[in-house]
Amino acid sequence: MLNEVERWLSTRSWSKTDRPLHKILAAKRTSGQSVSVVLPALNEEETVGDIVAVIRHDLMQQVPLVDEIVVVDSGSTDRTSEVAAAAGARVVHRDDILPRLPAVPGKGEVLWRSLLVTSGDIVCFIDADLKEFSSDFVSGIVGPLLTDPGVDLVKGMYDRPLRGAAGQGGRVTELMARPLLNMHWPQLAGFVQPLGGEYAARRSLLEQLPFPVGYGVELGMLVDALHLVGLDAMAQVDIGVRKHRHQDGQALGRMSAAIYRTAQLRLARGHLIRPSITQFERSEDGFEPRTYSVDTEERPPMVDIAEYAERKVA
């Protein structure tokens, strides 16, 4: 391991218990910074309400850590929006944000657009499919940003059990993302969960980053942040155990293709030879190919969007 990574692990890798809540709140009062929590959601009616309710109760009603909770619904066909609103979130539909620019499917698209409908100096992203959610997820990853002005981005790290087996979740991380990072961006080798959906960053950083529209957003954000602010401005916090819905192998294959494509563009900024992935499904006639396009679009830094600039001036 690089000496720089070993040093980073000892100075920028923490536990949620390292910063008690009262110290985080004191730092928030002193700095005057505001905190937005964003949940990107697509058909998450079973879990989104509980997550919103916990954050609202623990970090808005009990203590004033979070200033707003925004659920961005990216086209749910279930009751995600109704459940989230009933739990106390402000719900915004993806297609209603920046309507002059037609939305494309993808998690990164939703995160990018969320910058236009939130106001926090610190933006915390939480996936909407988490089970047995604890508000420590939010306070843990927001804490370093409020207490240390030298930190710009914080990733959550955690155990990810798969069907009861500890440490077996995060298959795309282990098979795709971690090898890519270790080989091409070894400074980022210390991140335990580089693809994790729980992280927070300063708006001043997020608005300068391009956003891959799909599953490549987390890897792209890490790589681009490294080049923009450097390793010492990035950190990770151990927030325990993450339980969520696991996807099937073919979905993970499509996710891996999008992540590889994101890495490829950052390595060469070149032309993709074949921006698609073919997978196989067994039918009565044998194995049939199914070809899916790989996300090839990225959104520009939000500071380049006229509507965002006008909002900041206003």
mmCIF file of C-alpha atoms in Angstrom:
data_model
loop_
_atom_site.group_PDB
_atom_site.id
_atom_site.type_symbol
_atom_site.label_atom_id
_atom_site.label_comp_id
_atom_site.label_asym_id
_atom_site.label_seq_id
_atom_site.Cartn_x
_atom_site.Cartn_y
_atom_site.Cartn_z
ATOM 1 C CA MET A 1 0.000 0.000 0.000
ATOM 2 C CA LEU A 2 1.212 3.503 -0.746
ATOM 3 C CA ASN A 3 2.683 5.346 2.216
ATOM 4 C CA GLU A 4 0.285 8.187 1.399
ATOM 5 C CA VAL A 5 -2.707 5.856 1.717
ATOM 6 C CA GLU A 6 -1.440 4.449 5.017
ATOM 7 C CA ARG A 7 -1.059 7.976 6.354
ATOM 8 C CA TRP A 8 -4.512 8.914 5.057
ATOM 9 C CA LEU A 9 -6.079 5.908 6.759
ATOM 10 C CA SER A 10 -4.626 7.003 10.078
ATOM 11 C CA THR A 11 -5.658 10.651 9.734
ATOM 12 C CA ARG A 12 -8.830 10.677 7.601
ATOM 13 C CA SER A 13 -10.580 7.409 8.531
ATOM 14 C CA TRP A 14 -12.826 7.687 11.561
ATOM 15 C CA SER A 15 -15.685 6.095 13.473
ATOM 16 C CA LYS A 16 -19.071 7.688 14.060
ATOM 17 C CA THR A 17 -18.235 7.591 17.796
ATOM 18 C CA ASP A 18 -15.239 9.896 17.318
ATOM 19 C CA ARG A 19 -17.496 12.940 17.152
ATOM 20 C CA PRO A 20 -20.285 13.004 19.755
ATOM 21 C CA LEU A 21 -23.480 14.647 18.574
ATOM 22 C CA HIS A 22 -23.165 17.581 20.968
ATOM 23 C CA LYS A 23 -19.786 18.494 19.461
ATOM 24 C CA ILE A 24 -21.184 18.300 15.946
ATOM 25 C CA LEU A 25 -24.086 20.558 16.925
ATOM 26 C CA ALA A 26 -21.724 23.040 18.578
ATOM 27 C CA ALA A 27 -19.632 23.174 15.409
ATOM 28 C CA LYS A 28 -22.760 23.723 13.326
ATOM 29 C CA ARG A 29 -23.848 26.641 15.509
ATOM 30 C CA THR A 30 -20.387 28.192 15.364
ATOM 31 C CA SER A 31 -19.973 27.821 11.612
ATOM 32 C CA GLY A 32 -23.549 28.715 10.681
ATOM 33 C CA GLN A 33 -23.570 26.044 7.995
ATOM 34 C CA SER A 34 -26.802 24.392 6.902
ATOM 35 C CA VAL A 35 -27.337 20.716 6.095
ATOM 36 C CA SER A 36 -29.560 19.179 3.418
ATOM 37 C CA VAL A 37 -30.318 15.453 3.249
ATOM 38 C CA VAL A 38 -31.254 14.073 -0.166
ATOM 39 C CA LEU A 39 -32.823 10.666 -0.818
ATOM 40 C CA PRO A 40 -32.903 9.626 -4.488
ATOM 41 C CA ALA A 41 -35.868 7.270 -4.763
ATOM 42 C CA LEU A 42 -37.402 4.930 -7.327
ATOM 43 C CA ASN A 43 -40.151 2.603 -6.088
ATOM 44 C CA GLU A 44 -39.009 2.563 -2.459
ATOM 45 C CA GLU A 45 -42.352 2.810 -0.660
ATOM 46 C CA GLU A 46 -41.386 0.019 1.745
ATOM 47 C CA THR A 47 -38.347 1.806 3.184
ATOM 48 C CA VAL A 48 -38.298 5.513 2.334
ATOM 49 C CA GLY A 49 -40.872 6.517 4.963
ATOM 50 C CA ASP A 50 -38.980 4.940 7.849
ATOM 51 C CA ILE A 51 -35.719 6.602 6.789
ATOM 52 C CA VAL A 52 -37.319 10.033 6.533
ATOM 53 C CA ALA A 53 -39.134 9.607 9.852
ATOM 54 C CA VAL A 54 -35.945 8.645 11.701
ATOM 55 C CA ILE A 55 -33.978 11.585 10.314
ATOM 56 C CA ARG A 56 -36.797 14.019 11.002
ATOM 57 C CA HIS A 57 -37.315 12.815 14.583
ATOM 58 C CA ASP A 58 -33.679 12.403 15.615
ATOM 59 C CA LEU A 59 -31.949 15.204 13.726
ATOM 60 C CA MET A 60 -34.629 17.861 13.215
ATOM 61 C CA GLN A 61 -37.081 17.586 16.132
ATOM 62 C CA GLN A 62 -34.784 16.260 18.855
ATOM 63 C CA VAL A 63 -31.722 18.271 17.775
ATOM 64 C CA PRO A 64 -31.291 20.877 15.002
ATOM 65 C CA LEU A 65 -28.678 19.164 12.845
ATOM 66 C CA VAL A 66 -30.566 18.715 9.563
ATOM 67 C CA ASP A 67 -32.247 21.716 7.971
ATOM 68 C CA GLU A 68 -34.163 19.974 5.185
ATOM 69 C CA ILE A 69 -34.978 16.489 3.919
ATOM 70 C CA VAL A 70 -35.662 16.247 0.199
ATOM 71 C CA VAL A 71 -36.791 13.081 -1.565
ATOM 72 C CA VAL A 72 -36.256 13.271 -5.317
ATOM 73 C CA ASP A 73 -38.609 10.782 -6.962
ATOM 74 C CA SER A 74 -37.225 9.613 -10.278
ATOM 75 C CA GLY A 75 -40.440 8.199 -11.698
ATOM 76 C CA SER A 76 -41.828 5.796 -9.118
ATOM 77 C CA THR A 77 -44.922 3.797 -10.005
ATOM 78 C CA ASP A 78 -45.682 2.899 -6.391
ATOM 79 C CA ARG A 79 -46.513 5.139 -3.397
ATOM 80 C CA THR A 80 -42.961 6.361 -2.790
ATOM 81 C CA SER A 81 -43.885 10.037 -3.046
ATOM 82 C CA GLU A 82 -46.940 9.775 -0.803
ATOM 83 C CA VAL A 83 -45.104 7.762 1.853
ATOM 84 C CA ALA A 84 -42.130 10.132 1.875
ATOM 85 C CA ALA A 85 -44.317 13.225 2.134
ATOM 86 C CA ALA A 86 -46.389 11.695 4.944
ATOM 87 C CA ALA A 87 -43.175 11.007 6.865
ATOM 88 C CA GLY A 88 -42.155 14.655 6.627
ATOM 89 C CA ALA A 89 -39.951 14.997 3.561
ATOM 90 C CA ARG A 90 -40.286 17.579 0.843
ATOM 91 C CA VAL A 91 -40.857 15.529 -2.289
ATOM 92 C CA VAL A 92 -39.713 16.805 -5.669
ATOM 93 C CA HIS A 93 -40.170 14.935 -8.906
ATOM 94 C CA ARG A 94 -37.095 14.611 -11.073
ATOM 95 C CA ASP A 95 -38.832 15.794 -14.236
ATOM 96 C CA ASP A 96 -39.973 19.000 -12.533
ATOM 97 C CA ILE A 97 -36.378 20.079 -11.908
ATOM 98 C CA LEU A 98 -34.764 21.975 -14.780
ATOM 99 C CA PRO A 99 -37.567 21.020 -17.210
ATOM 100 C CA ARG A 100 -35.851 22.620 -20.209
ATOM 101 C CA LEU A 101 -33.331 19.770 -20.056
ATOM 102 C CA PRO A 102 -35.136 16.430 -20.509
ATOM 103 C CA ALA A 103 -34.202 13.987 -17.771
ATOM 104 C CA VAL A 104 -32.569 10.658 -18.475
ATOM 105 C CA PRO A 105 -32.870 7.561 -16.270
ATOM 106 C CA GLY A 106 -30.179 7.071 -13.663
ATOM 107 C CA LYS A 107 -29.182 7.731 -10.092
ATOM 108 C CA GLY A 108 -26.514 10.268 -10.995
ATOM 109 C CA GLU A 109 -29.082 12.305 -12.896
ATOM 110 C CA VAL A 110 -31.215 12.562 -9.762
ATOM 111 C CA LEU A 111 -28.294 13.539 -7.522
ATOM 112 C CA TRP A 112 -27.183 16.206 -9.988
ATOM 113 C CA ARG A 113 -30.649 17.751 -10.221
ATOM 114 C CA SER A 114 -31.023 17.698 -6.433
ATOM 115 C CA LEU A 115 -28.481 20.512 -6.193
ATOM 116 C CA LEU A 116 -31.053 22.808 -7.811
ATOM 117 C CA VAL A 117 -33.765 22.094 -5.222
ATOM 118 C CA THR A 118 -31.699 22.078 -2.024
ATOM 119 C CA SER A 119 -30.047 24.928 -0.182
ATOM 120 C CA GLY A 120 -27.675 23.356 2.345
ATOM 121 C CA ASP A 121 -24.015 24.294 2.508
ATOM 122 C CA ILE A 122 -23.489 20.578 3.121
ATOM 123 C CA VAL A 123 -25.427 18.012 1.104
ATOM 124 C CA CYS A 124 -25.812 14.475 2.458
ATOM 125 C CA PHE A 125 -26.964 11.686 0.144
ATOM 126 C CA ILE A 126 -28.730 8.640 1.590
ATOM 127 C CA ASP A 127 -30.037 5.717 -0.472
ATOM 128 C CA ALA A 128 -33.774 5.172 -0.023
ATOM 129 C CA ASP A 129 -33.703 1.360 0.169
ATOM 130 C CA LEU A 130 -31.965 1.019 3.553
ATOM 131 C CA LYS A 131 -33.446 -1.223 6.228
ATOM 132 C CA GLU A 132 -33.050 -0.833 10.004
ATOM 133 C CA PHE A 133 -31.864 2.719 9.345
ATOM 134 C CA SER A 134 -30.099 4.729 12.043
ATOM 135 C CA SER A 135 -29.673 8.493 12.076
ATOM 136 C CA ASP A 136 -26.011 7.820 12.904
ATOM 137 C CA PHE A 137 -25.580 7.391 9.170
ATOM 138 C CA VAL A 138 -26.286 11.091 8.670
ATOM 139 C CA SER A 139 -24.606 12.540 11.758
ATOM 140 C CA GLY A 140 -21.596 10.270 11.266
ATOM 141 C CA ILE A 141 -20.766 11.412 7.749
ATOM 142 C CA VAL A 142 -21.820 15.037 8.216
ATOM 143 C CA GLY A 143 -19.794 15.413 11.413
ATOM 144 C CA PRO A 144 -16.328 15.814 9.874
ATOM 145 C CA LEU A 145 -17.579 18.435 7.423
ATOM 146 C CA LEU A 146 -18.916 20.555 10.277
ATOM 147 C CA THR A 147 -15.953 20.099 12.613
ATOM 148 C CA ASP A 148 -13.031 20.148 10.168
ATOM 149 C CA PRO A 149 -12.880 22.914 7.531
ATOM 150 C CA GLY A 150 -10.194 20.968 5.675
ATOM 151 C CA VAL A 151 -12.583 18.153 4.750
ATOM 152 C CA ASP A 152 -14.750 18.508 1.639
ATOM 153 C CA LEU A 153 -16.162 15.008 1.066
ATOM 154 C CA VAL A 154 -16.945 12.141 3.452
ATOM 155 C CA LYS A 155 -17.924 8.602 2.458
ATOM 156 C CA GLY A 156 -19.656 6.191 4.783
ATOM 157 C CA MET A 157 -18.011 2.820 5.336
ATOM 158 C CA TYR A 158 -19.818 -0.188 6.758
ATOM 159 C CA ASP A 159 -20.343 -3.929 6.709
ATOM 160 C CA ARG A 160 -22.704 -5.162 3.970
ATOM 161 C CA PRO A 161 -24.093 -8.603 4.822
ATOM 162 C CA LEU A 162 -25.502 -10.716 1.996
ATOM 163 C CA ARG A 163 -28.171 -13.247 2.975
ATOM 164 C CA GLY A 164 -26.872 -13.226 6.528
ATOM 165 C CA ALA A 165 -23.200 -13.641 5.639
ATOM 166 C CA ALA A 166 -21.002 -10.807 6.860
ATOM 167 C CA GLY A 167 -18.776 -9.025 4.393
ATOM 168 C CA GLN A 168 -20.294 -10.599 1.257
ATOM 169 C CA GLY A 169 -22.237 -7.571 0.019
ATOM 170 C CA GLY A 170 -20.691 -5.036 -2.328
ATOM 171 C CA ARG A 171 -19.917 -7.496 -5.108
ATOM 172 C CA VAL A 172 -19.483 -4.801 -7.759
ATOM 173 C CA THR A 173 -17.119 -2.976 -5.420
ATOM 174 C CA GLU A 174 -14.880 -6.008 -4.986
ATOM 175 C CA LEU A 175 -14.984 -7.263 -8.583
ATOM 176 C CA MET A 176 -14.931 -3.983 -10.478
ATOM 177 C CA ALA A 177 -14.450 -0.755 -8.547
ATOM 178 C CA ARG A 178 -11.707 -1.755 -6.134
ATOM 179 C CA PRO A 179 -9.437 -3.269 -8.813
ATOM 180 C CA LEU A 180 -9.934 -0.197 -11.007
ATOM 181 C CA LEU A 181 -9.086 2.211 -8.205
ATOM 182 C CA ASN A 182 -6.067 0.244 -7.023
ATOM 183 C CA MET A 183 -4.631 -0.008 -10.520
ATOM 184 C CA HIS A 184 -5.379 3.453 -11.850
ATOM 185 C CA TRP A 185 -5.983 5.730 -8.850
ATOM 186 C CA PRO A 186 -4.028 4.055 -6.036
ATOM 187 C CA GLN A 187 -4.445 7.100 -3.808
ATOM 188 C CA LEU A 188 -8.100 6.078 -3.470
ATOM 189 C CA ALA A 189 -7.288 2.500 -2.439
ATOM 190 C CA GLY A 190 -8.090 3.253 1.210
ATOM 191 C CA PHE A 191 -11.815 3.792 0.655
ATOM 192 C CA VAL A 192 -13.665 0.819 2.120
ATOM 193 C CA GLN A 193 -16.935 1.504 0.297
ATOM 194 C CA PRO A 194 -16.083 3.590 -2.778
ATOM 195 C CA LEU A 195 -19.493 2.884 -4.358
ATOM 196 C CA GLY A 196 -21.544 3.380 -1.195
ATOM 197 C CA GLY A 197 -24.594 5.615 -1.554
ATOM 198 C CA GLU A 198 -24.193 7.267 1.845
ATOM 199 C CA TYR A 199 -21.873 10.256 1.669
ATOM 200 C CA ALA A 200 -21.811 13.993 2.219
ATOM 201 C CA ALA A 201 -19.928 16.868 0.652
ATOM 202 C CA ARG A 202 -19.735 20.610 0.630
ATOM 203 C CA ARG A 203 -21.928 22.241 -1.982
ATOM 204 C CA SER A 204 -18.906 24.251 -3.062
ATOM 205 C CA LEU A 205 -17.320 20.973 -4.205
ATOM 206 C CA LEU A 206 -20.408 19.243 -5.623
ATOM 207 C CA GLU A 207 -21.317 22.159 -7.841
ATOM 208 C CA GLN A 208 -17.909 21.944 -9.553
ATOM 209 C CA LEU A 209 -18.114 18.228 -10.366
ATOM 210 C CA PRO A 210 -19.508 16.577 -13.502
ATOM 211 C CA PHE A 211 -22.098 13.894 -12.669
ATOM 212 C CA PRO A 212 -22.270 10.631 -14.623
ATOM 213 C CA VAL A 213 -25.999 10.104 -15.017
ATOM 214 C CA GLY A 214 -26.043 6.451 -13.956
ATOM 215 C CA TYR A 215 -24.329 4.019 -11.605
ATOM 216 C CA GLY A 216 -20.900 5.452 -12.329
ATOM 217 C CA VAL A 217 -21.652 8.566 -10.292
ATOM 218 C CA GLU A 218 -19.973 7.431 -7.073
ATOM 219 C CA LEU A 219 -16.723 6.321 -8.695
ATOM 220 C CA GLY A 220 -16.660 9.381 -10.918
ATOM 221 C CA MET A 221 -17.183 11.656 -7.951
ATOM 222 C CA LEU A 222 -14.287 10.114 -6.023
ATOM 223 C CA VAL A 223 -11.875 10.368 -8.936
ATOM 224 C CA ASP A 224 -12.884 13.907 -9.861
ATOM 225 C CA ALA A 225 -12.791 15.094 -6.244
ATOM 226 C CA LEU A 226 -9.291 13.657 -5.880
ATOM 227 C CA HIS A 227 -8.097 15.752 -8.802
ATOM 228 C CA LEU A 228 -9.986 18.851 -7.683
ATOM 229 C CA VAL A 229 -9.317 19.032 -3.933
ATOM 230 C CA GLY A 230 -6.781 16.289 -3.196
ATOM 231 C CA LEU A 231 -6.800 13.216 -0.970
ATOM 232 C CA ASP A 232 -6.507 15.057 2.347
ATOM 233 C CA ALA A 233 -9.809 16.847 1.682
ATOM 234 C CA MET A 234 -11.534 13.448 1.509
ATOM 235 C CA ALA A 235 -12.419 11.154 4.401
ATOM 236 C CA GLN A 236 -14.489 8.163 5.480
ATOM 237 C CA VAL A 237 -16.447 7.299 8.611
ATOM 238 C CA ASP A 238 -17.396 3.868 9.934
ATOM 239 C CA ILE A 239 -21.174 3.942 10.436
ATOM 240 C CA GLY A 240 -21.752 0.282 11.272
ATOM 241 C CA VAL A 241 -23.867 -2.082 9.184
ATOM 242 C CA ARG A 242 -25.774 -1.304 5.993
ATOM 243 C CA LYS A 243 -28.758 -3.490 5.156
ATOM 244 C CA HIS A 244 -30.591 -3.005 1.896
ATOM 245 C CA ARG A 245 -32.147 -4.765 -1.065
ATOM 246 C CA HIS A 246 -29.595 -6.676 -3.139
ATOM 247 C CA GLN A 247 -29.839 -6.805 -6.910
ATOM 248 C CA ASP A 248 -29.500 -9.873 -9.092
ATOM 249 C CA GLY A 249 -26.365 -10.799 -10.981
ATOM 250 C CA GLN A 250 -27.425 -9.351 -14.312
ATOM 251 C CA ALA A 251 -28.304 -6.001 -12.770
ATOM 252 C CA LEU A 252 -24.868 -6.011 -11.166
ATOM 253 C CA GLY A 253 -23.350 -6.712 -14.565
ATOM 254 C CA ARG A 254 -25.000 -3.633 -16.027
ATOM 255 C CA MET A 255 -23.849 -1.617 -13.045
ATOM 256 C CA SER A 256 -20.295 -2.856 -13.546
ATOM 257 C CA ALA A 257 -20.353 -1.855 -17.211
ATOM 258 C CA ALA A 258 -21.432 1.682 -16.323
ATOM 259 C CA ILE A 259 -18.698 1.944 -13.705
ATOM 260 C CA TYR A 260 -16.050 0.683 -16.106
ATOM 261 C CA ARG A 261 -17.212 3.183 -18.685
ATOM 262 C CA THR A 262 -16.935 5.999 -16.132
ATOM 263 C CA ALA A 263 -13.389 4.920 -15.321
ATOM 264 C CA GLN A 264 -12.503 4.603 -18.997
ATOM 265 C CA LEU A 265 -13.566 8.151 -19.748
ATOM 266 C CA ARG A 266 -11.493 9.457 -16.876
ATOM 267 C CA LEU A 267 -8.465 7.522 -18.006
ATOM 268 C CA ALA A 268 -8.539 8.646 -21.599
ATOM 269 C CA ARG A 269 -11.495 10.969 -22.147
ATOM 270 C CA GLY A 270 -11.685 9.012 -25.355
ATOM 271 C CA HIS A 271 -14.287 7.330 -27.512
ATOM 272 C CA LEU A 272 -16.065 4.219 -26.294
ATOM 273 C CA ILE A 273 -15.730 1.436 -28.845
ATOM 274 C CA ARG A 274 -18.927 -0.307 -27.768
ATOM 275 C CA PRO A 275 -21.025 1.457 -25.128
ATOM 276 C CA SER A 276 -23.298 -1.525 -24.491
ATOM 277 C CA ILE A 277 -23.305 -4.837 -22.652
ATOM 278 C CA THR A 278 -24.811 -8.127 -23.818
ATOM 279 C CA GLN A 279 -26.054 -10.595 -21.216
ATOM 280 C CA PHE A 280 -27.802 -13.946 -21.575
ATOM 281 C CA GLU A 281 -31.061 -15.329 -20.246
ATOM 282 C CA ARG A 282 -32.237 -18.918 -20.600
ATOM 283 C CA SER A 283 -35.553 -19.448 -22.375
ATOM 284 C CA GLU A 284 -37.350 -22.476 -23.757
ATOM 285 C CA ASP A 285 -35.181 -22.204 -26.869
ATOM 286 C CA GLY A 286 -31.886 -21.931 -24.997
ATOM 287 C CA PHE A 287 -29.848 -18.866 -24.065
ATOM 288 C CA GLU A 288 -31.056 -15.632 -25.579
ATOM 289 C CA PRO A 289 -28.938 -12.485 -25.738
ATOM 290 C CA ARG A 290 -30.161 -9.278 -24.147
ATOM 291 C CA THR A 291 -28.209 -6.147 -25.010
ATOM 292 C CA TYR A 292 -28.383 -3.044 -22.857
ATOM 293 C CA SER A 293 -26.922 0.368 -23.527
ATOM 294 C CA VAL A 294 -24.334 1.633 -21.058
ATOM 295 C CA ASP A 295 -24.791 5.153 -19.719
ATOM 296 C CA THR A 296 -22.673 7.392 -21.923
ATOM 297 C CA GLU A 297 -23.851 10.772 -20.758
ATOM 298 C CA GLU A 298 -22.570 13.039 -18.016
ATOM 299 C CA ARG A 299 -24.055 16.228 -16.685
ATOM 300 C CA PRO A 300 -21.734 19.242 -16.523
ATOM 301 C CA PRO A 301 -20.744 20.907 -13.255
ATOM 302 C CA MET A 302 -23.807 22.605 -11.801
ATOM 303 C CA VAL A 303 -22.030 25.973 -11.745
ATOM 304 C CA ASP A 304 -22.251 25.916 -15.547
ATOM 305 C CA ILE A 305 -26.062 25.779 -15.493
ATOM 306 C CA ALA A 306 -27.673 29.198 -15.946
ATOM 307 C CA GLU A 307 -30.636 28.468 -13.667
ATOM 308 C CA TYR A 308 -28.298 27.495 -10.838
ATOM 309 C CA ALA A 309 -26.209 30.646 -11.268
ATOM 310 C CA GLU A 310 -29.354 32.787 -11.259
ATOM 311 C CA ARG A 311 -30.553 31.121 -8.066
ATOM 312 C CA LYS A 312 -27.258 31.861 -6.325
ATOM 313 C CA VAL A 313 -27.440 35.508 -7.346
ATOM 314 C CA ALA A 314 -31.025 35.761 -6.083
#
